[in-house]
């Protein structure tokens, strides 16, 4: 039809899309095909793309309006695009713990796009977990219990490495807004319904979700410990490997992810674009 091919990359989520050049404007038919594949597979991977920053932004905008990431300054001419860079002499990586992007916002972003600029000779993959499967595989009793709960999500990474400010100051990123992180907090239903597919997802964001509003602290901690473990079950994941020119986009409304840190001594550089316009989780 339009030459686009969709090939699943794992049993529970993710697909590689081939037969499309993202530097060219997408027609309506191709756009609709990609959007359908995105909703069906939650994660789309496109290899061997050659895109200027403007072309990358134009493709990202086909998913929604771009929003800046609050804690890192963007590229000088393109504040909505920031560079995730780890140098050969650095140990810590960005995004190395499970999370779903900016779940501490009142309206968390629809999607995140990474475009690989420079990749290590091996390693540096992203693991992504399917939060529909996390919900669907709970027992009916636990589903009913979770359905009635409210999660509290913090931008300050409660309890992890001294909070956002300490974490960011351990990197070489040009940071922004870190003092505002403790005030960045939202309550969302622990089980959210995807506004486009109507499917329920367990809205676990490993490093942001720190409390269950309706439970005492010890009760909430015990439940969160189980749910966080459950939501990263290997059977629910796919793994995206990169080479320069690989572009990935994932749906933040039904996934969480973590960047693997297994390439010390080598450089990895990605452009990250965050796609806003999301609903208020319900
Ligand atoms: C992120 O969490 O946004 C970064 C993921 C990655 O670099 O693989």
PDB file of C-alpha atoms and ligand atoms in Angstrom:
ATOM      1  CA  UNK A   1       0.000   0.000   0.000  1.00  0.00           C
ATOM      2  CA  UNK A   2       2.374   2.713   1.232  1.00  0.00           C
ATOM      3  CA  UNK A   3       5.509   0.526   1.621  1.00  0.00           C
ATOM      4  CA  UNK A   4       5.460   0.780   5.437  1.00  0.00           C
ATOM      5  CA  UNK A   5       6.215  -2.466   7.245  1.00  0.00           C
ATOM      6  CA  UNK A   6       5.514  -3.127  10.925  1.00  0.00           C
ATOM      7  CA  UNK A   7       7.533  -5.924  12.582  1.00  0.00           C
ATOM      8  CA  UNK A   8       7.035  -6.775  16.269  1.00  0.00           C
ATOM      9  CA  UNK A   9      10.292  -6.783  18.261  1.00  0.00           C
ATOM     10  CA  UNK A  10       9.098  -8.594  21.394  1.00  0.00           C
ATOM     11  CA  UNK A  11       6.199 -10.707  22.597  1.00  0.00           C
ATOM     12  CA  UNK A  12       4.306  -8.082  24.534  1.00  0.00           C
ATOM     13  CA  UNK A  13       5.137  -4.735  22.934  1.00  0.00           C
ATOM     14  CA  UNK A  14       7.209  -2.748  20.478  1.00  0.00           C
ATOM     15  CA  UNK A  15       7.528  -2.762  16.710  1.00  0.00           C
ATOM     16  CA  UNK A  16      10.144  -1.811  14.174  1.00  0.00           C
ATOM     17  CA  UNK A  17       8.849   0.280  11.296  1.00  0.00           C
ATOM     18  CA  UNK A  18      10.604   0.120   7.948  1.00  0.00           C
ATOM     19  CA  UNK A  19       9.914   1.406   4.455  1.00  0.00           C
ATOM     20  CA  UNK A  20       9.593   5.049   5.459  1.00  0.00           C
ATOM     21  CA  UNK A  21      11.891   8.073   5.244  1.00  0.00           C
ATOM     22  CA  UNK A  22      11.006  10.368   8.143  1.00  0.00           C
ATOM     23  CA  UNK A  23      12.865  13.327   6.604  1.00  0.00           C
ATOM     24  CA  UNK A  24      10.017  13.615   4.087  1.00  0.00           C
ATOM     25  CA  UNK A  25       6.598  15.032   4.969  1.00  0.00           C
ATOM     26  CA  UNK A  26       4.237  12.151   5.798  1.00  0.00           C
ATOM     27  CA  UNK A  27       1.024  11.931   3.826  1.00  0.00           C
ATOM     28  CA  UNK A  28      -2.255  11.407   5.656  1.00  0.00           C
ATOM     29  CA  UNK A  29      -2.236   7.694   4.936  1.00  0.00           C
ATOM     30  CA  UNK A  30       1.299   7.150   6.283  1.00  0.00           C
ATOM     31  CA  UNK A  31       0.570   9.313   9.336  1.00  0.00           C
ATOM     32  CA  UNK A  32      -2.560   7.310  10.136  1.00  0.00           C
ATOM     33  CA  UNK A  33      -0.681   4.018   9.679  1.00  0.00           C
ATOM     34  CA  UNK A  34       2.074   5.132  12.064  1.00  0.00           C
ATOM     35  CA  UNK A  35      -0.404   6.430  14.613  1.00  0.00           C
ATOM     36  CA  UNK A  36      -2.330   3.130  14.543  1.00  0.00           C
ATOM     37  CA  UNK A  37       0.932   1.178  14.937  1.00  0.00           C
ATOM     38  CA  UNK A  38       1.893   3.447  17.859  1.00  0.00           C
ATOM     39  CA  UNK A  39      -1.367   2.765  19.696  1.00  0.00           C
ATOM     40  CA  UNK A  40      -1.177  -0.956  18.959  1.00  0.00           C
ATOM     41  CA  UNK A  41       2.500  -1.483  19.878  1.00  0.00           C
ATOM     42  CA  UNK A  42       3.211   1.338  22.423  1.00  0.00           C
ATOM     43  CA  UNK A  43       6.809   1.652  21.134  1.00  0.00           C
ATOM     44  CA  UNK A  44       7.957   2.284  17.544  1.00  0.00           C
ATOM     45  CA  UNK A  45      11.562   1.978  16.344  1.00  0.00           C
ATOM     46  CA  UNK A  46      12.826   3.428  13.043  1.00  0.00           C
ATOM     47  CA  UNK A  47      16.426   2.664  12.035  1.00  0.00           C
ATOM     48  CA  UNK A  48      18.758   4.435   9.603  1.00  0.00           C
ATOM     49  CA  UNK A  49      17.026   7.812   9.546  1.00  0.00           C
ATOM     50  CA  UNK A  50      18.921  10.955   8.536  1.00  0.00           C
ATOM     51  CA  UNK A  51      17.142  13.915  10.083  1.00  0.00           C
ATOM     52  CA  UNK A  52      17.975  17.534  10.767  1.00  0.00           C
ATOM     53  CA  UNK A  53      16.736  18.838  14.119  1.00  0.00           C
ATOM     54  CA  UNK A  54      13.901  20.579  12.245  1.00  0.00           C
ATOM     55  CA  UNK A  55      12.888  17.333  10.501  1.00  0.00           C
ATOM     56  CA  UNK A  56      13.052  15.463  13.798  1.00  0.00           C
ATOM     57  CA  UNK A  57      10.810  18.089  15.397  1.00  0.00           C
ATOM     58  CA  UNK A  58       8.375  17.993  12.479  1.00  0.00           C
ATOM     59  CA  UNK A  59       7.956  14.223  12.863  1.00  0.00           C
ATOM     60  CA  UNK A  60       7.599  14.512  16.649  1.00  0.00           C
ATOM     61  CA  UNK A  61       4.924  17.177  16.200  1.00  0.00           C
ATOM     62  CA  UNK A  62       2.829  14.693  14.251  1.00  0.00           C
ATOM     63  CA  UNK A  63       2.204  13.097  17.703  1.00  0.00           C
ATOM     64  CA  UNK A  64       1.438  16.375  19.506  1.00  0.00           C
ATOM     65  CA  UNK A  65       2.958  19.687  20.592  1.00  0.00           C
ATOM     66  CA  UNK A  66       6.527  19.631  21.925  1.00  0.00           C
ATOM     67  CA  UNK A  67       7.214  20.622  25.520  1.00  0.00           C
ATOM     68  CA  UNK A  68      10.579  21.318  27.174  1.00  0.00           C
ATOM     69  CA  UNK A  69      11.989  18.899  29.734  1.00  0.00           C
ATOM     70  CA  UNK A  70      12.006  20.895  32.985  1.00  0.00           C
ATOM     71  CA  UNK A  71      15.379  19.911  34.443  1.00  0.00           C
ATOM     72  CA  UNK A  72      17.820  20.208  31.508  1.00  0.00           C
ATOM     73  CA  UNK A  73      18.371  23.156  29.170  1.00  0.00           C
ATOM     74  CA  UNK A  74      17.555  22.453  25.553  1.00  0.00           C
ATOM     75  CA  UNK A  75      19.653  23.114  22.448  1.00  0.00           C
ATOM     76  CA  UNK A  76      20.246  26.873  22.029  1.00  0.00           C
ATOM     77  CA  UNK A  77      18.040  27.179  18.914  1.00  0.00           C
ATOM     78  CA  UNK A  78      15.651  24.396  19.894  1.00  0.00           C
ATOM     79  CA  UNK A  79      14.719  24.530  23.586  1.00  0.00           C
ATOM     80  CA  UNK A  80      12.299  21.570  23.185  1.00  0.00           C
ATOM     81  CA  UNK A  81      15.201  19.284  22.206  1.00  0.00           C
ATOM     82  CA  UNK A  82      17.850  18.329  24.732  1.00  0.00           C
ATOM     83  CA  UNK A  83      20.898  16.204  24.490  1.00  0.00           C
ATOM     84  CA  UNK A  84      21.268  13.114  26.656  1.00  0.00           C
ATOM     85  CA  UNK A  85      25.031  12.714  26.686  1.00  0.00           C
ATOM     86  CA  UNK A  86      27.272  10.308  28.594  1.00  0.00           C
ATOM     87  CA  UNK A  87      31.002  10.697  28.022  1.00  0.00           C
ATOM     88  CA  UNK A  88      33.554   7.860  28.214  1.00  0.00           C
ATOM     89  CA  UNK A  89      34.850   9.106  31.588  1.00  0.00           C
ATOM     90  CA  UNK A  90      31.369   9.348  33.211  1.00  0.00           C
ATOM     91  CA  UNK A  91      29.803   6.614  35.321  1.00  0.00           C
ATOM     92  CA  UNK A  92      26.242   7.790  35.887  1.00  0.00           C
ATOM     93  CA  UNK A  93      23.712   7.787  33.064  1.00  0.00           C
ATOM     94  CA  UNK A  94      20.479   9.722  32.606  1.00  0.00           C
ATOM     95  CA  UNK A  95      17.210   7.872  33.098  1.00  0.00           C
ATOM     96  CA  UNK A  96      18.873   4.811  34.580  1.00  0.00           C
ATOM     97  CA  UNK A  97      15.980   3.878  36.909  1.00  0.00           C
ATOM     98  CA  UNK A  98      12.465   2.819  35.900  1.00  0.00           C
ATOM     99  CA  UNK A  99      10.136   5.771  35.351  1.00  0.00           C
ATOM    100  CA  UNK A 100       7.500   7.120  33.020  1.00  0.00           C
ATOM    101  CA  UNK A 101       8.360  10.593  31.841  1.00  0.00           C
ATOM    102  CA  UNK A 102       7.196  13.563  33.883  1.00  0.00           C
ATOM    103  CA  UNK A 103       4.449  11.618  35.675  1.00  0.00           C
ATOM    104  CA  UNK A 104       4.706  14.361  38.337  1.00  0.00           C
ATOM    105  CA  UNK A 105       2.998  16.796  35.912  1.00  0.00           C
ATOM    106  CA  UNK A 106      -0.727  17.431  36.129  1.00  0.00           C
ATOM    107  CA  UNK A 107      -0.904  16.463  32.441  1.00  0.00           C
ATOM    108  CA  UNK A 108       2.042  14.148  31.795  1.00  0.00           C
ATOM    109  CA  UNK A 109       3.415  14.034  28.239  1.00  0.00           C
ATOM    110  CA  UNK A 110       1.849  11.775  25.625  1.00  0.00           C
ATOM    111  CA  UNK A 111       5.117  10.420  24.276  1.00  0.00           C
ATOM    112  CA  UNK A 112       8.897  10.668  24.283  1.00  0.00           C
ATOM    113  CA  UNK A 113      11.148  10.452  21.228  1.00  0.00           C
ATOM    114  CA  UNK A 114      14.859   9.667  21.225  1.00  0.00           C
ATOM    115  CA  UNK A 115      17.006  10.092  18.126  1.00  0.00           C
ATOM    116  CA  UNK A 116      20.430   8.438  18.342  1.00  0.00           C
ATOM    117  CA  UNK A 117      23.364  10.682  17.413  1.00  0.00           C
ATOM    118  CA  UNK A 118      26.305   8.650  18.705  1.00  0.00           C
ATOM    119  CA  UNK A 119      26.086   5.154  20.132  1.00  0.00           C
ATOM    120  CA  UNK A 120      28.515   2.858  21.966  1.00  0.00           C
ATOM    121  CA  UNK A 121      29.907  -0.157  20.105  1.00  0.00           C
ATOM    122  CA  UNK A 122      27.619  -2.322  22.284  1.00  0.00           C
ATOM    123  CA  UNK A 123      25.115  -1.703  25.071  1.00  0.00           C
ATOM    124  CA  UNK A 124      23.240   1.514  25.865  1.00  0.00           C
ATOM    125  CA  UNK A 125      19.823  -0.006  25.092  1.00  0.00           C
ATOM    126  CA  UNK A 126      16.538   1.250  26.552  1.00  0.00           C
ATOM    127  CA  UNK A 127      14.231  -1.197  28.355  1.00  0.00           C
ATOM    128  CA  UNK A 128      10.547  -0.351  28.111  1.00  0.00           C
ATOM    129  CA  UNK A 129       7.730  -2.041  30.048  1.00  0.00           C
ATOM    130  CA  UNK A 130       4.094  -2.407  29.033  1.00  0.00           C
ATOM    131  CA  UNK A 131       1.844  -1.052  31.811  1.00  0.00           C
ATOM    132  CA  UNK A 132      -1.322  -2.445  30.190  1.00  0.00           C
ATOM    133  CA  UNK A 133       0.125  -5.916  30.777  1.00  0.00           C
ATOM    134  CA  UNK A 134       1.088  -4.889  34.327  1.00  0.00           C
ATOM    135  CA  UNK A 135      -2.567  -4.137  35.038  1.00  0.00           C
ATOM    136  CA  UNK A 136      -4.076  -7.033  33.076  1.00  0.00           C
ATOM    137  CA  UNK A 137      -1.928  -9.634  34.857  1.00  0.00           C
ATOM    138  CA  UNK A 138      -2.993  -8.602  38.374  1.00  0.00           C
ATOM    139  CA  UNK A 139      -5.601 -10.832  40.024  1.00  0.00           C
ATOM    140  CA  UNK A 140      -9.183  -9.515  39.713  1.00  0.00           C
ATOM    141  CA  UNK A 141      -9.225  -8.703  43.462  1.00  0.00           C
ATOM    142  CA  UNK A 142      -5.999  -6.702  43.213  1.00  0.00           C
ATOM    143  CA  UNK A 143      -7.288  -4.946  40.067  1.00  0.00           C
ATOM    144  CA  UNK A 144     -10.404  -3.870  41.946  1.00  0.00           C
ATOM    145  CA  UNK A 145      -8.318  -2.659  44.899  1.00  0.00           C
ATOM    146  CA  UNK A 146      -5.859  -0.755  42.670  1.00  0.00           C
ATOM    147  CA  UNK A 147      -8.741   0.745  40.644  1.00  0.00           C
ATOM    148  CA  UNK A 148      -9.782   2.781  43.688  1.00  0.00           C
ATOM    149  CA  UNK A 149      -6.338   4.128  44.646  1.00  0.00           C
ATOM    150  CA  UNK A 150      -4.552   7.413  44.014  1.00  0.00           C
ATOM    151  CA  UNK A 151      -0.796   7.612  43.464  1.00  0.00           C
ATOM    152  CA  UNK A 152       1.340  10.594  44.459  1.00  0.00           C
ATOM    153  CA  UNK A 153       4.137  11.342  41.943  1.00  0.00           C
ATOM    154  CA  UNK A 154       7.071  13.631  42.738  1.00  0.00           C
ATOM    155  CA  UNK A 155       9.596  15.372  40.487  1.00  0.00           C
ATOM    156  CA  UNK A 156      12.055  15.287  43.355  1.00  0.00           C
ATOM    157  CA  UNK A 157      12.730  11.513  43.197  1.00  0.00           C
ATOM    158  CA  UNK A 158      11.836  11.147  46.887  1.00  0.00           C
ATOM    159  CA  UNK A 159      14.544   9.300  48.698  1.00  0.00           C
ATOM    160  CA  UNK A 160      16.716   8.567  45.665  1.00  0.00           C
ATOM    161  CA  UNK A 161      20.271   9.897  45.698  1.00  0.00           C
ATOM    162  CA  UNK A 162      19.399  12.946  47.801  1.00  0.00           C
ATOM    163  CA  UNK A 163      16.653  14.194  45.487  1.00  0.00           C
ATOM    164  CA  UNK A 164      16.641  15.799  42.042  1.00  0.00           C
ATOM    165  CA  UNK A 165      19.102  18.588  42.801  1.00  0.00           C
ATOM    166  CA  UNK A 166      21.796  16.255  44.107  1.00  0.00           C
ATOM    167  CA  UNK A 167      21.208  13.805  41.269  1.00  0.00           C
ATOM    168  CA  UNK A 168      21.421  16.429  38.538  1.00  0.00           C
ATOM    169  CA  UNK A 169      24.463  18.103  40.069  1.00  0.00           C
ATOM    170  CA  UNK A 170      26.278  14.768  39.753  1.00  0.00           C
ATOM    171  CA  UNK A 171      25.934  15.047  35.945  1.00  0.00           C
ATOM    172  CA  UNK A 172      27.427  17.453  33.402  1.00  0.00           C
ATOM    173  CA  UNK A 173      24.034  18.517  32.065  1.00  0.00           C
ATOM    174  CA  UNK A 174      23.227  22.204  31.974  1.00  0.00           C
ATOM    175  CA  UNK A 175      20.427  21.950  34.488  1.00  0.00           C
ATOM    176  CA  UNK A 176      17.298  24.056  35.001  1.00  0.00           C
ATOM    177  CA  UNK A 177      14.552  24.381  37.629  1.00  0.00           C
ATOM    178  CA  UNK A 178      16.082  21.873  40.037  1.00  0.00           C
ATOM    179  CA  UNK A 179      15.168  24.042  43.039  1.00  0.00           C
ATOM    180  CA  UNK A 180      11.530  23.835  41.954  1.00  0.00           C
ATOM    181  CA  UNK A 181      11.548  20.020  41.904  1.00  0.00           C
ATOM    182  CA  UNK A 182      10.158  19.495  45.438  1.00  0.00           C
ATOM    183  CA  UNK A 183       7.042  21.458  44.452  1.00  0.00           C
ATOM    184  CA  UNK A 184       6.521  19.410  41.298  1.00  0.00           C
ATOM    185  CA  UNK A 185       4.046  16.836  42.507  1.00  0.00           C
ATOM    186  CA  UNK A 186       0.724  15.469  41.227  1.00  0.00           C
ATOM    187  CA  UNK A 187      -1.891  12.962  42.284  1.00  0.00           C
ATOM    188  CA  UNK A 188      -3.169  10.575  39.618  1.00  0.00           C
ATOM    189  CA  UNK A 189      -5.318   7.441  39.600  1.00  0.00           C
ATOM    190  CA  UNK A 190      -3.036   4.445  40.123  1.00  0.00           C
ATOM    191  CA  UNK A 191      -4.918   2.793  37.270  1.00  0.00           C
ATOM    192  CA  UNK A 192      -5.452   5.121  34.327  1.00  0.00           C
ATOM    193  CA  UNK A 193      -7.506   4.616  31.216  1.00  0.00           C
ATOM    194  CA  UNK A 194      -5.712   5.421  27.975  1.00  0.00           C
ATOM    195  CA  UNK A 195      -7.669   8.224  26.315  1.00  0.00           C
ATOM    196  CA  UNK A 196      -7.290   6.774  22.801  1.00  0.00           C
ATOM    197  CA  UNK A 197      -7.383   2.995  23.261  1.00  0.00           C
ATOM    198  CA  UNK A 198      -9.690   2.847  26.287  1.00  0.00           C
ATOM    199  CA  UNK A 199      -7.379   0.223  27.859  1.00  0.00           C
ATOM    200  CA  UNK A 200      -6.449   0.373  31.539  1.00  0.00           C
ATOM    201  CA  UNK A 201      -2.782   0.719  32.539  1.00  0.00           C
ATOM    202  CA  UNK A 202      -1.144   0.421  35.962  1.00  0.00           C
ATOM    203  CA  UNK A 203       0.390   3.883  36.216  1.00  0.00           C
ATOM    204  CA  UNK A 204       3.628   2.921  37.940  1.00  0.00           C
ATOM    205  CA  UNK A 205       6.522   5.334  37.488  1.00  0.00           C
ATOM    206  CA  UNK A 206       9.371   3.707  39.415  1.00  0.00           C
ATOM    207  CA  UNK A 207      11.291   6.758  40.602  1.00  0.00           C
ATOM    208  CA  UNK A 208       8.396   9.281  40.826  1.00  0.00           C
ATOM    209  CA  UNK A 209       5.531   7.326  42.440  1.00  0.00           C
ATOM    210  CA  UNK A 210       6.248   7.379  46.170  1.00  0.00           C
ATOM    211  CA  UNK A 211       2.961   7.265  48.076  1.00  0.00           C
ATOM    212  CA  UNK A 212      -0.587   5.898  47.902  1.00  0.00           C
ATOM    213  CA  UNK A 213      -2.940   8.571  49.143  1.00  0.00           C
ATOM    214  CA  UNK A 214      -5.567   6.278  50.704  1.00  0.00           C
ATOM    215  CA  UNK A 215      -3.080   4.018  52.580  1.00  0.00           C
ATOM    216  CA  UNK A 216      -0.875   4.483  55.634  1.00  0.00           C
ATOM    217  CA  UNK A 217       2.836   4.887  54.836  1.00  0.00           C
ATOM    218  CA  UNK A 218       3.791   1.275  55.726  1.00  0.00           C
ATOM    219  CA  UNK A 219       0.801  -0.127  53.793  1.00  0.00           C
ATOM    220  CA  UNK A 220       1.587   2.053  50.790  1.00  0.00           C
ATOM    221  CA  UNK A 221       5.283   1.168  50.885  1.00  0.00           C
ATOM    222  CA  UNK A 222       4.504  -2.564  50.902  1.00  0.00           C
ATOM    223  CA  UNK A 223       2.047  -2.270  48.020  1.00  0.00           C
ATOM    224  CA  UNK A 224       4.377  -0.038  45.985  1.00  0.00           C
ATOM    225  CA  UNK A 225       7.253  -2.417  46.494  1.00  0.00           C
ATOM    226  CA  UNK A 226       5.157  -5.226  44.998  1.00  0.00           C
ATOM    227  CA  UNK A 227       3.670  -3.125  42.185  1.00  0.00           C
ATOM    228  CA  UNK A 228       7.027  -1.661  41.118  1.00  0.00           C
ATOM    229  CA  UNK A 229       8.551  -5.131  40.954  1.00  0.00           C
ATOM    230  CA  UNK A 230       5.524  -6.433  39.077  1.00  0.00           C
ATOM    231  CA  UNK A 231       5.487  -3.516  36.589  1.00  0.00           C
ATOM    232  CA  UNK A 232       9.020  -4.290  35.463  1.00  0.00           C
ATOM    233  CA  UNK A 233       8.453  -8.029  34.909  1.00  0.00           C
ATOM    234  CA  UNK A 234      10.738  -9.024  32.000  1.00  0.00           C
ATOM    235  CA  UNK A 235       7.824 -10.666  30.147  1.00  0.00           C
ATOM    236  CA  UNK A 236       6.174  -7.237  29.808  1.00  0.00           C
ATOM    237  CA  UNK A 237       9.196  -5.517  28.253  1.00  0.00           C
ATOM    238  CA  UNK A 238      10.876  -4.835  24.979  1.00  0.00           C
ATOM    239  CA  UNK A 239      14.468  -3.733  24.533  1.00  0.00           C
ATOM    240  CA  UNK A 240      15.482  -1.099  22.010  1.00  0.00           C
ATOM    241  CA  UNK A 241      19.050  -1.217  20.666  1.00  0.00           C
ATOM    242  CA  UNK A 242      20.507   1.767  18.838  1.00  0.00           C
ATOM    243  CA  UNK A 243      22.846   2.677  16.058  1.00  0.00           C
ATOM    244  CA  UNK A 244      23.350   6.252  14.828  1.00  0.00           C
ATOM    245  CA  UNK A 245      20.153   7.239  13.022  1.00  0.00           C
ATOM    246  CA  UNK A 246      17.811   5.074  15.151  1.00  0.00           C
ATOM    247  CA  UNK A 247      14.692   6.909  16.300  1.00  0.00           C
ATOM    248  CA  UNK A 248      12.337   5.549  18.937  1.00  0.00           C
ATOM    249  CA  UNK A 249       9.032   6.890  20.209  1.00  0.00           C
ATOM    250  CA  UNK A 250       7.122   5.443  23.173  1.00  0.00           C
ATOM    251  CA  UNK A 251       3.715   6.133  24.656  1.00  0.00           C
ATOM    252  CA  UNK A 252       4.105   7.497  28.199  1.00  0.00           C
ATOM    253  CA  UNK A 253       0.459   6.817  28.997  1.00  0.00           C
ATOM    254  CA  UNK A 254       0.951   3.049  29.114  1.00  0.00           C
ATOM    255  CA  UNK A 255       4.699   2.389  29.491  1.00  0.00           C
ATOM    256  CA  UNK A 256       7.651   3.026  31.763  1.00  0.00           C
ATOM    257  CA  UNK A 257      11.312   2.744  30.780  1.00  0.00           C
ATOM    258  CA  UNK A 258      14.935   2.771  31.944  1.00  0.00           C
ATOM    259  CA  UNK A 259      18.215   3.422  30.167  1.00  0.00           C
ATOM    260  CA  UNK A 260      20.801   0.651  30.576  1.00  0.00           C
ATOM    261  CA  UNK A 261      24.213   1.757  31.831  1.00  0.00           C
ATOM    262  CA  UNK A 262      26.430  -1.022  30.464  1.00  0.00           C
ATOM    263  CA  UNK A 263      28.810   0.901  28.188  1.00  0.00           C
ATOM    264  CA  UNK A 264      31.293   2.650  30.487  1.00  0.00           C
ATOM    265  CA  UNK A 265      34.277   4.013  28.580  1.00  0.00           C
ATOM    266  CA  UNK A 266      32.208   4.845  25.486  1.00  0.00           C
ATOM    267  CA  UNK A 267      30.108   7.842  24.456  1.00  0.00           C
ATOM    268  CA  UNK A 268      26.331   7.791  23.936  1.00  0.00           C
ATOM    269  CA  UNK A 269      24.481  10.875  22.652  1.00  0.00           C
ATOM    270  CA  UNK A 270      20.741  11.047  22.010  1.00  0.00           C
ATOM    271  CA  UNK A 271      18.405  13.898  21.168  1.00  0.00           C
ATOM    272  CA  UNK A 272      15.298  13.743  23.325  1.00  0.00           C
ATOM    273  CA  UNK A 273      11.996  15.361  22.399  1.00  0.00           C
ATOM    274  CA  UNK A 274       9.021  15.325  24.759  1.00  0.00           C
ATOM    275  CA  UNK A 275       5.548  15.362  23.236  1.00  0.00           C
ATOM    276  CA  UNK A 276       2.943  17.101  25.378  1.00  0.00           C
ATOM    277  CA  UNK A 277      -0.748  17.713  24.936  1.00  0.00           C
ATOM    278  CA  UNK A 278      -1.587  14.817  27.231  1.00  0.00           C
ATOM    279  CA  UNK A 279      -4.796  14.281  29.163  1.00  0.00           C
ATOM    280  CA  UNK A 280      -5.190  14.579  32.889  1.00  0.00           C
ATOM    281  CA  UNK A 281      -4.914  10.877  33.839  1.00  0.00           C
ATOM    282  CA  UNK A 282      -8.322   9.445  34.703  1.00  0.00           C
TER     283      UNK A 282
HETATM  284  C1  LIG B   1      15.022   8.893  29.290  1.00  0.00           C
HETATM  285  O1  LIG B   1      14.670   8.366  30.333  1.00  0.00           O
HETATM  286  O2  LIG B   1      14.411   9.828  28.790  1.00  0.00           O
HETATM  287  C2  LIG B   1      16.280   8.418  28.583  1.00  0.00           C
HETATM  288  C3  LIG B   1      16.221   7.005  28.141  1.00  0.00           C
HETATM  289  C4  LIG B   1      17.477   6.600  27.401  1.00  0.00           C
HETATM  290  O3  LIG B   1      18.411   7.404  27.256  1.00  0.00           O
HETATM  291  O4  LIG B   1      17.540   5.456  26.946  1.00  0.00           O
END
